[in-house]
GROMACS .gro file of C-alpha atoms in nm:
model
  231
    1UNK     CA    1   2.931  -1.930  -3.747
    2UNK     CA    2   2.935  -1.720  -3.428
    3UNK     CA    3   3.009  -1.906  -3.106
    4UNK     CA    4   2.673  -1.795  -2.960
    5UNK     CA    5   2.487  -1.972  -3.243
    6UNK     CA    6   2.700  -2.283  -3.201
    7UNK     CA    7   2.622  -2.280  -2.828
    8UNK     CA    8   2.247  -2.252  -2.899
    9UNK     CA    9   2.267  -2.554  -3.129
   10UNK     CA   10   2.487  -2.754  -2.891
   11UNK     CA   11   2.237  -2.695  -2.608
   12UNK     CA   12   1.956  -2.869  -2.798
   13UNK     CA   13   1.884  -3.220  -2.667
   14UNK     CA   14   1.953  -3.351  -3.017
   15UNK     CA   15   2.318  -3.240  -3.006
   16UNK     CA   16   2.396  -3.214  -2.633
   17UNK     CA   17   2.522  -3.570  -2.584
   18UNK     CA   18   2.719  -3.625  -2.905
   19UNK     CA   19   3.097  -3.640  -2.914
   20UNK     CA   20   3.271  -3.305  -2.948
   21UNK     CA   21   3.455  -3.420  -3.261
   22UNK     CA   22   3.122  -3.524  -3.416
   23UNK     CA   23   2.972  -3.184  -3.336
   24UNK     CA   24   3.273  -3.005  -3.487
   25UNK     CA   25   3.245  -3.218  -3.801
   26UNK     CA   26   2.876  -3.131  -3.827
   27UNK     CA   27   2.943  -2.760  -3.781
   28UNK     CA   28   3.213  -2.746  -4.050
   29UNK     CA   29   2.958  -2.757  -4.329
   30UNK     CA   30   2.688  -2.562  -4.143
   31UNK     CA   31   2.605  -2.197  -4.193
   32UNK     CA   32   2.361  -1.930  -4.076
   33UNK     CA   33   2.127  -1.746  -4.310
   34UNK     CA   34   1.888  -1.458  -4.246
   35UNK     CA   35   1.549  -1.458  -4.418
   36UNK     CA   36   1.281  -1.189  -4.447
   37UNK     CA   37   0.915  -1.269  -4.372
   38UNK     CA   38   0.706  -1.489  -4.606
   39UNK     CA   39   1.004  -1.660  -4.769
   40UNK     CA   40   0.955  -2.028  -4.857
   41UNK     CA   41   1.248  -2.226  -4.718
   42UNK     CA   42   1.152  -2.571  -4.841
   43UNK     CA   43   0.877  -2.719  -5.058
   44UNK     CA   44   0.703  -3.049  -5.000
   45UNK     CA   45   0.829  -3.310  -5.242
   46UNK     CA   46   1.181  -3.162  -5.252
   47UNK     CA   47   1.491  -3.359  -5.154
   48UNK     CA   48   1.614  -3.269  -4.802
   49UNK     CA   49   1.954  -3.109  -4.866
   50UNK     CA   50   1.969  -2.953  -4.518
   51UNK     CA   51   1.848  -2.997  -4.164
   52UNK     CA   52   1.715  -2.657  -4.059
   53UNK     CA   53   1.739  -2.506  -3.711
   54UNK     CA   54   1.539  -2.195  -3.624
   55UNK     CA   55   1.770  -1.966  -3.424
   56UNK     CA   56   1.539  -1.663  -3.414
   57UNK     CA   57   1.203  -1.567  -3.561
   58UNK     CA   58   0.940  -1.829  -3.647
   59UNK     CA   59   0.859  -2.068  -3.930
   60UNK     CA   60   0.524  -2.204  -4.050
   61UNK     CA   61   0.510  -2.568  -4.160
   62UNK     CA   62   0.226  -2.613  -4.407
   63UNK     CA   63   0.094  -2.845  -4.675
   64UNK     CA   64  -0.111  -2.801  -4.993
   65UNK     CA   65  -0.332  -3.027  -5.204
   66UNK     CA   66  -0.583  -2.968  -5.480
   67UNK     CA   67  -0.593  -2.593  -5.428
   68UNK     CA   68  -0.626  -2.616  -5.052
   69UNK     CA   69  -0.365  -2.534  -4.789
   70UNK     CA   70  -0.336  -2.611  -4.419
   71UNK     CA   71  -0.099  -2.505  -4.143
   72UNK     CA   72   0.064  -2.803  -3.971
   73UNK     CA   73   0.283  -2.645  -3.701
   74UNK     CA   74   0.479  -2.337  -3.603
   75UNK     CA   75   0.851  -2.376  -3.530
   76UNK     CA   76   1.006  -2.134  -3.282
   77UNK     CA   77   1.361  -2.095  -3.149
   78UNK     CA   78   1.562  -2.293  -3.088
   79UNK     CA   79   1.442  -2.607  -3.268
   80UNK     CA   80   1.491  -2.820  -3.577
   81UNK     CA   81   1.273  -2.912  -3.873
   82UNK     CA   82   1.217  -3.154  -4.058
   83UNK     CA   83   1.440  -3.426  -3.907
   84UNK     CA   84   1.263  -3.737  -4.041
   85UNK     CA   85   1.313  -3.636  -4.406
   86UNK     CA   86   1.683  -3.572  -4.344
   87UNK     CA   87   1.743  -3.909  -4.177
   88UNK     CA   88   1.545  -4.110  -4.434
   89UNK     CA   89   1.673  -3.901  -4.727
   90UNK     CA   90   1.310  -3.892  -4.837
   91UNK     CA   91   1.108  -3.604  -4.988
   92UNK     CA   92   0.972  -3.340  -4.753
   93UNK     CA   93   0.606  -3.405  -4.661
   94UNK     CA   94   0.557  -3.038  -4.568
   95UNK     CA   95   0.665  -2.698  -4.689
   96UNK     CA   96   0.810  -2.427  -4.465
   97UNK     CA   97   0.808  -2.046  -4.480
   98UNK     CA   98   0.915  -1.771  -4.247
   99UNK     CA   99   0.643  -1.588  -4.058
  100UNK     CA  100   0.874  -1.300  -3.965
  101UNK     CA  101   1.236  -1.205  -4.007
  102UNK     CA  102   1.416  -1.525  -3.909
  103UNK     CA  103   1.767  -1.656  -3.860
  104UNK     CA  104   1.809  -2.021  -3.960
  105UNK     CA  105   2.105  -2.258  -3.934
  106UNK     CA  106   2.145  -2.506  -4.220
  107UNK     CA  107   2.326  -2.836  -4.159
  108UNK     CA  108   2.399  -3.050  -4.467
  109UNK     CA  109   2.178  -3.359  -4.453
  110UNK     CA  110   2.461  -3.578  -4.580
  111UNK     CA  111   2.672  -3.482  -4.279
  112UNK     CA  112   2.384  -3.543  -4.038
  113UNK     CA  113   2.332  -3.894  -4.179
  114UNK     CA  114   2.705  -3.973  -4.169
  115UNK     CA  115   2.734  -3.875  -3.802
  116UNK     CA  116   2.407  -4.057  -3.723
  117UNK     CA  117   2.581  -4.374  -3.846
  118UNK     CA  118   2.900  -4.317  -3.646
  119UNK     CA  119   2.802  -4.147  -3.318
  120UNK     CA  120   2.590  -4.365  -3.090
  121UNK     CA  121   2.481  -4.084  -2.856
  122UNK     CA  122   2.368  -3.873  -3.151
  123UNK     CA  123   2.179  -4.168  -3.299
  124UNK     CA  124   1.996  -4.228  -2.970
  125UNK     CA  125   1.907  -3.859  -2.945
  126UNK     CA  126   1.766  -3.870  -3.299
  127UNK     CA  127   1.554  -4.178  -3.217
  128UNK     CA  128   1.424  -4.000  -2.905
  129UNK     CA  129   1.337  -3.686  -3.102
  130UNK     CA  130   1.163  -3.882  -3.377
  131UNK     CA  131   0.968  -4.080  -3.115
  132UNK     CA  132   0.857  -3.751  -2.958
  133UNK     CA  133   0.749  -3.622  -3.300
  134UNK     CA  134   0.554  -3.944  -3.366
  135UNK     CA  135   0.374  -3.914  -3.034
  136UNK     CA  136   0.289  -3.551  -3.109
  137UNK     CA  137   0.140  -3.654  -3.445
  138UNK     CA  138  -0.073  -3.924  -3.276
  139UNK     CA  139  -0.199  -3.673  -3.017
  140UNK     CA  140  -0.279  -3.418  -3.287
  141UNK     CA  141  -0.466  -3.683  -3.489
  142UNK     CA  142  -0.669  -3.780  -3.181
  143UNK     CA  143  -0.748  -3.413  -3.122
  144UNK     CA  144  -0.877  -3.376  -3.478
  145UNK     CA  145  -1.071  -3.703  -3.492
  146UNK     CA  146  -1.219  -3.731  -3.141
  147UNK     CA  147  -1.318  -3.371  -3.070
  148UNK     CA  148  -1.559  -3.123  -3.217
  149UNK     CA  149  -1.421  -2.794  -3.346
  150UNK     CA  150  -1.547  -2.620  -3.031
  151UNK     CA  151  -1.368  -2.875  -2.809
  152UNK     CA  152  -1.046  -2.840  -3.011
  153UNK     CA  153  -1.048  -2.462  -2.968
  154UNK     CA  154  -1.128  -2.491  -2.596
  155UNK     CA  155  -0.836  -2.724  -2.535
  156UNK     CA  156  -0.604  -2.513  -2.751
  157UNK     CA  157  -0.689  -2.208  -2.537
  158UNK     CA  158  -0.634  -2.408  -2.218
  159UNK     CA  159  -0.288  -2.511  -2.340
  160UNK     CA  160  -0.204  -2.150  -2.427
  161UNK     CA  161  -0.331  -2.026  -2.091
  162UNK     CA  162  -0.111  -2.275  -1.908
  163UNK     CA  163   0.187  -2.188  -2.125
  164UNK     CA  164   0.145  -1.817  -2.052
  165UNK     CA  165   0.063  -1.866  -1.685
  166UNK     CA  166  -0.195  -1.589  -1.697
  167UNK     CA  167  -0.573  -1.574  -1.750
  168UNK     CA  168  -0.513  -1.308  -2.016
  169UNK     CA  169  -0.290  -1.363  -2.318
  170UNK     CA  170  -0.255  -1.283  -2.687
  171UNK     CA  171  -0.297  -1.549  -2.953
  172UNK     CA  172   0.043  -1.659  -3.084
  173UNK     CA  173  -0.081  -1.675  -3.444
  174UNK     CA  174  -0.328  -1.478  -3.649
  175UNK     CA  175  -0.680  -1.619  -3.654
  176UNK     CA  176  -0.678  -1.744  -4.014
  177UNK     CA  177  -0.371  -1.959  -3.941
  178UNK     CA  178  -0.521  -2.075  -3.613
  179UNK     CA  179  -0.836  -2.188  -3.794
  180UNK     CA  180  -0.625  -2.384  -4.042
  181UNK     CA  181  -0.419  -2.541  -3.762
  182UNK     CA  182  -0.735  -2.653  -3.580
  183UNK     CA  183  -0.895  -2.792  -3.899
  184UNK     CA  184  -1.160  -2.519  -3.922
  185UNK     CA  185  -1.263  -2.241  -4.157
  186UNK     CA  186  -1.215  -1.881  -4.038
  187UNK     CA  187  -1.595  -1.846  -4.022
  188UNK     CA  188  -1.625  -2.155  -3.802
  189UNK     CA  189  -1.349  -2.023  -3.576
  190UNK     CA  190  -1.540  -1.698  -3.521
  191UNK     CA  191  -1.853  -1.895  -3.431
  192UNK     CA  192  -1.647  -2.121  -3.203
  193UNK     CA  193  -1.510  -1.823  -3.009
  194UNK     CA  194  -1.868  -1.705  -2.954
  195UNK     CA  195  -1.968  -2.059  -2.859
  196UNK     CA  196  -1.708  -2.059  -2.579
  197UNK     CA  197  -1.837  -1.742  -2.415
  198UNK     CA  198  -2.072  -1.940  -2.184
  199UNK     CA  199  -1.771  -2.154  -2.087
  200UNK     CA  200  -1.552  -1.881  -1.942
  201UNK     CA  201  -1.392  -1.717  -2.248
  202UNK     CA  202  -1.393  -1.354  -2.360
  203UNK     CA  203  -1.229  -1.241  -2.685
  204UNK     CA  204  -1.115  -0.889  -2.777
  205UNK     CA  205  -0.934  -0.900  -3.112
  206UNK     CA  206  -0.635  -1.128  -3.055
  207UNK     CA  207  -0.664  -1.090  -2.675
  208UNK     CA  208  -0.805  -1.390  -2.489
  209UNK     CA  209  -0.944  -1.360  -2.136
  210UNK     CA  210  -1.015  -1.679  -1.943
  211UNK     CA  211  -1.244  -1.547  -1.670
  212UNK     CA  212  -1.369  -1.889  -1.554
  213UNK     CA  213  -1.103  -2.159  -1.584
  214UNK     CA  214  -1.321  -2.416  -1.404
  215UNK     CA  215  -1.603  -2.375  -1.656
  216UNK     CA  216  -1.359  -2.397  -1.947
  217UNK     CA  217  -1.196  -2.715  -1.813
  218UNK     CA  218  -1.537  -2.868  -1.742
  219UNK     CA  219  -1.633  -2.817  -2.107
  220UNK     CA  220  -1.296  -2.900  -2.266
  221UNK     CA  221  -1.220  -3.214  -2.062
  222UNK     CA  222  -0.842  -3.192  -2.127
  223UNK     CA  223  -0.648  -3.517  -2.142
  224UNK     CA  224  -0.276  -3.572  -2.084
  225UNK     CA  225  -0.291  -3.837  -2.359
  226UNK     CA  226  -0.389  -3.568  -2.611
  227UNK     CA  227  -0.290  -3.229  -2.477
  228UNK     CA  228   0.054  -3.284  -2.327
  229UNK     CA  229   0.306  -3.242  -2.607
  230UNK     CA  230   0.610  -3.278  -2.378
  231UNK     CA  231   0.565  -3.649  -2.308
   0.00000   0.00000   0.00000
């Protein structure tokens, strides 16, 4: 593995505080693999043989049941997935596929669990990361259960606007995937975009223009207990 990839991994909060010898032991069995777009990396129900780290590109986490499919999250560099399955040695609850050409590091799950048991700093970092993931799931569940589809879209656009720091930005995912992520049909998403026009939103293809942020915030009523995914 190139030193630049090792440095990217080491810089993650999950690995930053662990002992150097533990990190070296973890890297001995790790390797980098390049994947083209639309390749399924893992399937829900499978045993977690590896902890995956997205080094470049992007990965869609999704789930299927009874002929239906929904997008759960998008993983972008540099970050791991799916840590809980690796630590519990339990079946994946989601599948993952590349959205574009992606470079992924694979760390043997057995090695991750062994170092989790022996390196206290690494164990604490894992607990912190899993706690953060749990809180994100709770916030996402509140978003889905407490808000209408129009309110969910409004708050999603507010979060994207703040992330981009500009009143104009491009959607980070195609609209069909966005509808799935927000728990909507593509048809409902189109109607929701139109429904937000009186609240300060203009849409041109994948380009979003927030021309009245006050009106959008007044309608969306954002909450730090739902919309802040960094706490």
